[in-house]
Each structure stands twice: as structure tokens, then as C-alpha cells.
Short mmCIF file of C-alpha atoms in Angstrom, two decimals:
data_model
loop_
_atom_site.label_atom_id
_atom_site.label_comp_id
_atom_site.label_asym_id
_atom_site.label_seq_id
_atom_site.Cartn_x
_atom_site.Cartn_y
_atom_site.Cartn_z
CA UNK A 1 5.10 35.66 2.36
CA UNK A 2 3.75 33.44 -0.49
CA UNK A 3 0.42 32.73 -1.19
CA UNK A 4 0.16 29.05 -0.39
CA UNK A 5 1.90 26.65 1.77
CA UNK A 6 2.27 22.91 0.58
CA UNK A 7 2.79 20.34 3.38
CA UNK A 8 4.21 16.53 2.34
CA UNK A 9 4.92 14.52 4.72
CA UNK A 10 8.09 12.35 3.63
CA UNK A 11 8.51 8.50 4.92
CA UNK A 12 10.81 6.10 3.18
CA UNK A 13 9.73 7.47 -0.45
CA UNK A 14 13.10 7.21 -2.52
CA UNK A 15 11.08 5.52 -5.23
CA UNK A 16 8.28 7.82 -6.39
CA UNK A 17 9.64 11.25 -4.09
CA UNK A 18 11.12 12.69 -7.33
CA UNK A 19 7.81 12.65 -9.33
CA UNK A 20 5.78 13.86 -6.35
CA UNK A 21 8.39 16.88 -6.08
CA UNK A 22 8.57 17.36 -10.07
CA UNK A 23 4.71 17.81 -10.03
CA UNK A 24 5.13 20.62 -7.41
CA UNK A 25 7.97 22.50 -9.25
CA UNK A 26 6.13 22.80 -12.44
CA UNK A 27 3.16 24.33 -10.99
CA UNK A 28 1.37 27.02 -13.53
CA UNK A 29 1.03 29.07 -9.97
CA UNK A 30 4.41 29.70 -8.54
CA UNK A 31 3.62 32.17 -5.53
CA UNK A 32 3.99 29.08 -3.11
CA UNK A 33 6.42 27.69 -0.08
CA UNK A 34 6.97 23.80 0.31
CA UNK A 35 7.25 22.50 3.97
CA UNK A 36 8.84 18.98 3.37
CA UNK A 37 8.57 17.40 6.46
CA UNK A 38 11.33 14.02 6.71
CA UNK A 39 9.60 12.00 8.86
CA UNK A 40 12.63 9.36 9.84
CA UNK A 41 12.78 8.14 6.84
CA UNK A 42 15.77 5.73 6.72
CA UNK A 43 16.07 5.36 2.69
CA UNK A 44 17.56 8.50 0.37
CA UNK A 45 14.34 10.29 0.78
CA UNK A 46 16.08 13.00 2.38
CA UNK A 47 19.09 13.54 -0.21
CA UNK A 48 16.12 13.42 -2.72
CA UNK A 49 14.91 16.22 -0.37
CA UNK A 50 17.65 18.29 -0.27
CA UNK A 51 19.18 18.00 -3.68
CA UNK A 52 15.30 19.93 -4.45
CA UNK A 53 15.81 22.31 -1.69
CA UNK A 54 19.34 23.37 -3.73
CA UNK A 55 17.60 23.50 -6.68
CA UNK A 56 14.87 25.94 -5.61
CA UNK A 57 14.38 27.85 -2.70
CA UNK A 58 10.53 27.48 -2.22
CA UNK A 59 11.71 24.06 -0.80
CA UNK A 60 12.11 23.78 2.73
CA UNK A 61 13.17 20.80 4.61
CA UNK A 62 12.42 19.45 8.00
CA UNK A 63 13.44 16.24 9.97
CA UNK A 64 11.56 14.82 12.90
CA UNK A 65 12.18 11.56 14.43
CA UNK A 66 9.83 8.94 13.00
CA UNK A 67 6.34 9.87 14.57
CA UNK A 68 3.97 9.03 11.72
CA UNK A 69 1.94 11.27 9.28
CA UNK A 70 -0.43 13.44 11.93
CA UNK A 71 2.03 14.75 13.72
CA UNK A 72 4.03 15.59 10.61
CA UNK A 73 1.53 17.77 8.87
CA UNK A 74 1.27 19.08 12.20
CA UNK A 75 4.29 20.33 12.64
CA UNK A 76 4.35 21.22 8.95
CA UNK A 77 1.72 23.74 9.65
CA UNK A 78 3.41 25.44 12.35
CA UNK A 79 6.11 26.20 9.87
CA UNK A 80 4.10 27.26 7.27
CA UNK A 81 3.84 31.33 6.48
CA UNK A 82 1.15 30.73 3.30
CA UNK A 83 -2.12 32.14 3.21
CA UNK A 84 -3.61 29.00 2.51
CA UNK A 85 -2.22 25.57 2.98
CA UNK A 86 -2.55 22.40 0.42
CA UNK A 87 -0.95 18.69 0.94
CA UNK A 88 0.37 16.10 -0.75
CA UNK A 89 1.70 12.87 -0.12
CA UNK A 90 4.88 11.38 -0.97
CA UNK A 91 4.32 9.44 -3.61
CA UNK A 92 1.11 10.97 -5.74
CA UNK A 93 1.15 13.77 -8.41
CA UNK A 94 -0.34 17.07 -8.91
CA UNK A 95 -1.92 18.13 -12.09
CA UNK A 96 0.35 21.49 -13.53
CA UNK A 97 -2.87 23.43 -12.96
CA UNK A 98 -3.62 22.40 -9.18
CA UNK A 99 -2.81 25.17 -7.82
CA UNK A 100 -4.01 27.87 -9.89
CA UNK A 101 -7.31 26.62 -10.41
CA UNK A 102 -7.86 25.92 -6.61
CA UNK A 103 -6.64 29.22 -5.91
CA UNK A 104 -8.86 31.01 -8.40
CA UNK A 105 -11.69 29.22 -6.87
CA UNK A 106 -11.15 29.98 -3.75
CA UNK A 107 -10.75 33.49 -3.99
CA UNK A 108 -13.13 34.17 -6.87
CA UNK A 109 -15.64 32.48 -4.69
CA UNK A 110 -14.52 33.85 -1.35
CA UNK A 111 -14.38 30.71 -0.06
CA UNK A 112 -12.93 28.89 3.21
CA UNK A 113 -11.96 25.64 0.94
CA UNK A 114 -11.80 24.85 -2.44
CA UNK A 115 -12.03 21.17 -3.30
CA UNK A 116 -11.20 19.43 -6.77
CA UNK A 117 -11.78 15.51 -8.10
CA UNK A 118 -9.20 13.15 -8.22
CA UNK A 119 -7.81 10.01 -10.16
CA UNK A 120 -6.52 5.97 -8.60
CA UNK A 121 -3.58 5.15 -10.75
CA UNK A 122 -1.44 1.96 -9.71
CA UNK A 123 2.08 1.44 -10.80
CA UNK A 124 5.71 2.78 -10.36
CA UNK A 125 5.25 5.25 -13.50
CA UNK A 126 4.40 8.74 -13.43
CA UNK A 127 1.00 10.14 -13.70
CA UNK A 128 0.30 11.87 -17.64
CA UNK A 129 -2.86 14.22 -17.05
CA UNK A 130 -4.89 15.62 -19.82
CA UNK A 131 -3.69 19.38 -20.67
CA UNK A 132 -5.36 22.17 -20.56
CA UNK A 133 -8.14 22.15 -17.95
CA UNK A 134 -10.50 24.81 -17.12
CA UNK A 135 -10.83 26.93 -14.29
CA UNK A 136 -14.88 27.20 -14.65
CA UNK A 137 -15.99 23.92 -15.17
CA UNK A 138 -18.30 21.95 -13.30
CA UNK A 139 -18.24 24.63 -10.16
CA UNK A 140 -20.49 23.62 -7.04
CA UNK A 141 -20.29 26.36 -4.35
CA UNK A 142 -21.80 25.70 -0.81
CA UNK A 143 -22.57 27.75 2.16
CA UNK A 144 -22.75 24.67 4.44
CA UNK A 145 -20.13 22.53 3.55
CA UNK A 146 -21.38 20.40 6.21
CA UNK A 147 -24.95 19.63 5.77
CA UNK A 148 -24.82 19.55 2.20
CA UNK A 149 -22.54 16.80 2.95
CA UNK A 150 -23.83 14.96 5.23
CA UNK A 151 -27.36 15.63 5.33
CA UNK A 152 -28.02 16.85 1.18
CA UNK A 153 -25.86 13.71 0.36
CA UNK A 154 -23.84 16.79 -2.28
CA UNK A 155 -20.41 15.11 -3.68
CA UNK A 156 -18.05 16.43 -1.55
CA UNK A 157 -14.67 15.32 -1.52
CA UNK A 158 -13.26 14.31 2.11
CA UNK A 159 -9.36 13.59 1.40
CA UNK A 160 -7.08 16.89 2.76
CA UNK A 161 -4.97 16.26 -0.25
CA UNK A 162 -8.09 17.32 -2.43
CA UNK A 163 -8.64 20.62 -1.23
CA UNK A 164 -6.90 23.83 -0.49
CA UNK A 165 -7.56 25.92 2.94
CA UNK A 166 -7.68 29.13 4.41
CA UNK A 167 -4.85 28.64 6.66
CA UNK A 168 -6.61 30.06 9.92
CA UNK A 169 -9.27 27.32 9.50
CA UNK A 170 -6.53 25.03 10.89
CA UNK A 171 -5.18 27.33 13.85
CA UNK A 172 -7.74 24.92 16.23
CA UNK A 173 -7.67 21.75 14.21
CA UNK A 174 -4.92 18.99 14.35
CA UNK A 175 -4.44 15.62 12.71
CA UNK A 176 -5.18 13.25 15.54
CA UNK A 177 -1.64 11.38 16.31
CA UNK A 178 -4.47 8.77 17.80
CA UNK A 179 -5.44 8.12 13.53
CA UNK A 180 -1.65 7.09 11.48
CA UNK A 181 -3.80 5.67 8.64
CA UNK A 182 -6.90 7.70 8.80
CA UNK A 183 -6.03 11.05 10.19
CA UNK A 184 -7.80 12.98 7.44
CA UNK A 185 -11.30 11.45 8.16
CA UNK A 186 -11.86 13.26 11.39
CA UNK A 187 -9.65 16.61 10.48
CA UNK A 188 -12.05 16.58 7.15
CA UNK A 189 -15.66 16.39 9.19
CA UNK A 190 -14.27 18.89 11.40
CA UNK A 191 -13.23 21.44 8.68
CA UNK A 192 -16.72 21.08 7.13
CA UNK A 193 -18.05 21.88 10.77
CA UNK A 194 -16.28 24.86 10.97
CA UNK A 195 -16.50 26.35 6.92
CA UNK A 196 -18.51 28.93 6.14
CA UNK A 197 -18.21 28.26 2.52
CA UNK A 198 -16.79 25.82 0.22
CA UNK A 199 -16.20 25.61 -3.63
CA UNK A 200 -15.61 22.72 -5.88
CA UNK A 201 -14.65 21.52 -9.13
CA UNK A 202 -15.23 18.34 -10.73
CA UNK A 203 -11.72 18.64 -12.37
CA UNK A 204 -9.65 15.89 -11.40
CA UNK A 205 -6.49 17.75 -10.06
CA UNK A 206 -4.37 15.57 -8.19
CA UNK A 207 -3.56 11.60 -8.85
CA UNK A 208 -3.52 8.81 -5.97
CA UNK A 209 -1.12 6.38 -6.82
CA UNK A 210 -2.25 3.19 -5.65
CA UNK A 211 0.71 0.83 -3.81
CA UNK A 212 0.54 -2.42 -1.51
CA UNK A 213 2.92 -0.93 0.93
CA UNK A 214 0.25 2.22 1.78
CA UNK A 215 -1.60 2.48 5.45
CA UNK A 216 -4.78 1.63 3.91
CA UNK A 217 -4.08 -1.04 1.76
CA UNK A 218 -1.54 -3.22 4.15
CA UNK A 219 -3.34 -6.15 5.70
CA UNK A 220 -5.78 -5.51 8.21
CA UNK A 221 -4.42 -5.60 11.89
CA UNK A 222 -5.61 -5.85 15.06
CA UNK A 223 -3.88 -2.54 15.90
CA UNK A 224 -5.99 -1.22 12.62
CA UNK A 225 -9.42 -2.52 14.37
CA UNK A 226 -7.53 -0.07 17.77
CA UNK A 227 -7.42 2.80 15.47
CA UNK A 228 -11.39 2.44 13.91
CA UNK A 229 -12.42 2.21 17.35
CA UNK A 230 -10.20 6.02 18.51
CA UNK A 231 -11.89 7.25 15.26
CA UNK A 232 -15.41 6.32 16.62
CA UNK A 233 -14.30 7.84 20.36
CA UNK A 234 -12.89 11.13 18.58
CA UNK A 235 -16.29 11.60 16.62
CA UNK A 236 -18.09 11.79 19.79
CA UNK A 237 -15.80 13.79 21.21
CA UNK A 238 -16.63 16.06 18.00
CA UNK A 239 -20.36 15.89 18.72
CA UNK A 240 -19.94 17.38 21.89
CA UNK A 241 -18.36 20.24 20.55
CA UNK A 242 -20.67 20.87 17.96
CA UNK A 243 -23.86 19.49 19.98
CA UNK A 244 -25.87 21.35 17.07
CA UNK A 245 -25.00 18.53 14.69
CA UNK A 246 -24.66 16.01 17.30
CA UNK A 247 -27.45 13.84 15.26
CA UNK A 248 -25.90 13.97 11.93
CA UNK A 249 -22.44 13.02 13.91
CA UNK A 250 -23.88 9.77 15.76
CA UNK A 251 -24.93 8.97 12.19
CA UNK A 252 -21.30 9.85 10.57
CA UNK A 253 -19.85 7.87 13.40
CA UNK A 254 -22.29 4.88 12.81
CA UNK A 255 -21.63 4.47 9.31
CA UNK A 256 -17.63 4.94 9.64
CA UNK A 257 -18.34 1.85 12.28
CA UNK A 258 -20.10 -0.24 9.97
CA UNK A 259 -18.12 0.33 7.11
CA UNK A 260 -14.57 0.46 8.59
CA UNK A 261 -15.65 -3.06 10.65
CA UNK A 262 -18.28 -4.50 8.54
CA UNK A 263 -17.76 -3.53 4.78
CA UNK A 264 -13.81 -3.75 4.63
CA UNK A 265 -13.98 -6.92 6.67
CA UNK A 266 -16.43 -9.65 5.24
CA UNK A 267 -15.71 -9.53 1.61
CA UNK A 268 -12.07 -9.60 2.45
CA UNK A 269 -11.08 -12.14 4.43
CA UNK A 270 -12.96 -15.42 5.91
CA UNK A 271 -13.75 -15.80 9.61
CA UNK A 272 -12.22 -19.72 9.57
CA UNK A 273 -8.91 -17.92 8.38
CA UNK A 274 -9.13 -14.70 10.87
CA UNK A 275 -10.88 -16.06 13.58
CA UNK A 276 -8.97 -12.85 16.09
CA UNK A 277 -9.64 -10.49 13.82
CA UNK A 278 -13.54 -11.26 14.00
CA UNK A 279 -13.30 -11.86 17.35
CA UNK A 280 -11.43 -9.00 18.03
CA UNK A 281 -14.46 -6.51 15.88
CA UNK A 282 -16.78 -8.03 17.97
CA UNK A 283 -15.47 -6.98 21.25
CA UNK A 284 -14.89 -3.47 19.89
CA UNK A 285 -18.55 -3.01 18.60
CA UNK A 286 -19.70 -4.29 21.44
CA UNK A 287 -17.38 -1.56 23.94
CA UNK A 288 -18.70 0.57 21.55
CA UNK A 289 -22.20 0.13 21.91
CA UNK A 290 -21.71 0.17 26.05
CA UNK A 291 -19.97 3.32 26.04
CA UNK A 292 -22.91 4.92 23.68
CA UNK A 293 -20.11 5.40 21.08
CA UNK A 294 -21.93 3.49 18.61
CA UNK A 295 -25.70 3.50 17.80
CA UNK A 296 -26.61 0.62 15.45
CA UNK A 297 -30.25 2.54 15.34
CA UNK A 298 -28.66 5.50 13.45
CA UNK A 299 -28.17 2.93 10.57
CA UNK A 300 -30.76 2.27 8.02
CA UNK A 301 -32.51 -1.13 8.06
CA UNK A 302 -30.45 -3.21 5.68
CA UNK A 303 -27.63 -2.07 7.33
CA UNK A 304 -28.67 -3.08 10.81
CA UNK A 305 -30.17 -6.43 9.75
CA UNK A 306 -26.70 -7.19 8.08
CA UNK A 307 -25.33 -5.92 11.21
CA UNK A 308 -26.79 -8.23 13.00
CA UNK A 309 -26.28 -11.41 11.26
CA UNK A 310 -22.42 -10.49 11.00
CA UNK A 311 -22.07 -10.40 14.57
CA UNK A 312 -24.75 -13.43 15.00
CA UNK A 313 -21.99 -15.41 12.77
CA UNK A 314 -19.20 -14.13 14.82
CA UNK A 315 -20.93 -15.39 17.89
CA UNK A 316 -21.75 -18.90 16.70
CA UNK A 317 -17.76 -18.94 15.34
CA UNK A 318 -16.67 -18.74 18.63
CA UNK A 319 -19.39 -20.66 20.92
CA UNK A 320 -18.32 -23.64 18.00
CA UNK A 321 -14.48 -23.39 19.04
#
């Protein structure tokens, strides 16, 4: 059984798979398994796939019918036999040290996750890292991953592809198939809930290659503002689970509201020009509100009072039309 089991979800990546998969295979820390998990993909993603698998047995592939990135890793993790489990997505690159350093970490400290930094590069290129990082610097350890979060306001990373896992943390916790673009946000919060103990460096481990064709950056959608609003309905769903931190989780959920229908929205794109897509946020906070969802009290003042005027606009928009 190897040590650590790497999930990546595969979708239509023929352009930047072979990098992603190159960064993988010339890991300092070999002791690993990788669950590639072809996810319909309709380009040459899966010969790319398979020419690795030939190449070196720690590859693994696995097809599903197109069903999106949650209930790929999903099924990734059922296949996977590692210890811990680590992810990556198609197209970014690990740094040759990701591994060992996160592994180190996590067993030096006896830890249930062990986090690491990370770098935005655009382009079609791949990713050069500096050489030669080091295993001890900048450590943070935390016995409540959560709170010191959440609460403590600590720098903790919150993207899965950040962090390596004990894998029995994720025996009771899925990617929602509810969240296609956002899927780690709520599997995160929820892994925080449940750690004991987390450890992180401020090495920057893994690079996020930034393209116009990703989830988040495609144009906002109404069927976008549908998944914000199931991420807001899971959260509370969370909070009753963990009614200890149901507080700190009306807040979470508040904030996620504001930002993901607020913040992304006005500086982006003009009401006159996306007059449904306004509309459409309104109606949505508003459900929100009525099903106790969303509390605009749990924001702080600046927030509500911009809050307010946002949807005041909205309102005026449409009584004008």
C-alpha cells in the first residue's frame, strides 16, 4: 500500500495534462498511487492518460461518464489505498518537493492535515519553481483548525489542492455533486470541523494556473447564482451538525453570501447590462433571508449598509422598467 494517494480529476485537459502529470512523476517522495479519474473527457486527455499509466505503474486510470468534478474525486477516493490523500487538478503543477515536505509535516507534527501556500500563474507554459525549499520554514501548527480559522482570523489555506489528509478524515465527507465550481468550499469548512490538528507551511508548493475556460472564471450565470444559493443551504445543513459552532457557521455562511453575490457581482458587471442577473441575486437573497439561510445581522456594519444599498439599487432598477 503506498503512503499517499493523489486524486486528479481529468476533463478535456489535452493542453496542459502532460505538465500536470510531469510534476507528479518527478516527485522527491515516490511512495505514492495516482487515481486519474477521466471524467468524459472528449479530447486526447485520456491517451495522455494512458500513455503515463504505461510509463509507470503508480498511474491508475479511471473513466466515468461526464458527471463533473465532485463526484469524480469522489469516486477517486473510493479507489484510493494511500494513507493519506492529496489532489490536483488537471491543468496546475506541483512543486518537486510537495509531497515530501507535506508528508514530513504531517507526520512530524502528528497532524490530521498539513497545508502549504500557493502561487496564480496565467499562461499555456509550465510553472519553473524556485529549488531547494525547506521542510522547516515558516511552520504554524494548530489544535483547532477551525476556530483559529474562523474565529482567530489565522491564515489558513481553504483550497483541497493545498493540503494533504489523513485519509479516514474523508470516510464521512463528500464533495457535494450540488457545488461543480465550488465543491471544495464546503468539503474544506467541514474538514476543519472535524481536525484535531493541522500544520502549515508558508512554502508555496503547488501553482494555480490561471485560464478563461476554468469554473470560476467563466462568465457569471444564472445557474452560478443556483449553485451560491445550494452552498448557503449546505452550510446550514453543516450547522446543524455541528450546532457547537452553529454561530461561527451563520457567520461563514453570511459572508460566502455577500461575497459570492455582492463582491464578485458589482465591480464586474453593470446592472443596465445584466438586468436578470441582478434581478435574479435579489430573489435568491431574499429566499434566503425567508428560509433563515441568510442573516444579514451576522455581517459587520459596512457590510450590511452596502448590503443594503445594493439591493435598494436593484429594487429601483426594476420598479424603473
Amino acid at each position: 500500500m503506498p503512503k499517499i494517494s493523489i486524486i486528479i480529476p481529468v476533463y478535456n485537459a489535452e493542453k496542459y495534462l502532460e505538465m500536470t502529470l510531469n510534476s507528479v512523476r518527478t516527485q522527491t517522495f515516490t511512495d505514492y498511487e495516482v487515481i486519474c479519474m477521466n471524467d468524459g473527457s472528449t479530447d486526447k486527455s485520456l491517451q495522455i492518460l494512458e500513455k503515463f499509466a504505461k510509463q509507470d505503474n503508480r498511474f491508475k486510470i479511471y473513466s466515468q461518464s461526464n458527471a463533473g468534478g465532485s463526484e469524480a474525486r469522489n469516486n477517486a477516493i473510493k479507489k484510493a489505498t494511500g494513507e493519506y490523500i492529496a489532489f490536483l487538478d488537471n491543468d496546475d503543477i506541483y512543486h518537486p518537493n510537495y509531497l515530501e515536505i507535506l508528508f514530513y509535516n504531517i507526520e512530524n507534527y502528528e497532524a490530521d492535515v498539513s497545508c502549504c501556500s500557493y502561487v496564480r500563474f496565467e499562461g499555456e507554459e509550465d510553472y519553473k519553481f524556485n529549488q531547494d525549499k525547506d521542510t522547516k520554514k515558516g511552520i504554524f501548527v494548530s489544535e483547532n483548525p477551525f476556530i483559529d480559522k474562523f474565529k482567530r482570523k489565522k491564515k489558513i489555506e481553504t483550497l483541497m489542492w493545498t493540503k494533504l489528509y489523513k485519509k479516514e478524515l474523508l470516510q464521512e465527507i463528500k464533495f457535494s455533486e450540488k457545488l461543480p465550481a465550488i465543491n471544495d468550499i464546503l468539503f474544506n469548512v467541514e474538514i476543519l470541523l472535524k481536525s484535531k490538528k493541522l500544520v502549515q507551511t508558508k512554502e508555496k508548493l503547488i501553482a494555480y494556473r490561471i485560464i478563461p475556460t476554468s469554473q470560476t472564471m467563466k462568465k457569471l450565470t444564472l445557474n452560478r447564482l443556483e449553485e451560491y444559493r445550494n452552498l448557503a443551504i449546505e452550510l446550514k445543513q453543516l450547522s446543524k451538525r455541528y450546532e457547537k459552532y452553529n454561530n461561527i457557521i451563520e457567520k461563514i455562511t453570511a459572508n460566502y453570501i455577500y461575497g459570492m453575490y455582492v463582491t464578485e457581482v458589482k465591480d464586474k458587471y453593470k446592472i443596465a447590462d445584466e438586468p436578470e442577473l441582478y434581478k435574479k441575486i435579489a430573489q435568491n437573497i431574499a429566499a434566503l433571508k425567508e428560509q433563515k439561510i441568510f442573516n444579514p445581522q451576522k455581517l459587520k456594519l459596512s457590510r450590511q449598509i452596502q448590503l443594503f444599498f445594493f439591493l435598494r439599487k436593484i429594487k429601483k432598477t426594476n420598479e424603473a422598467e
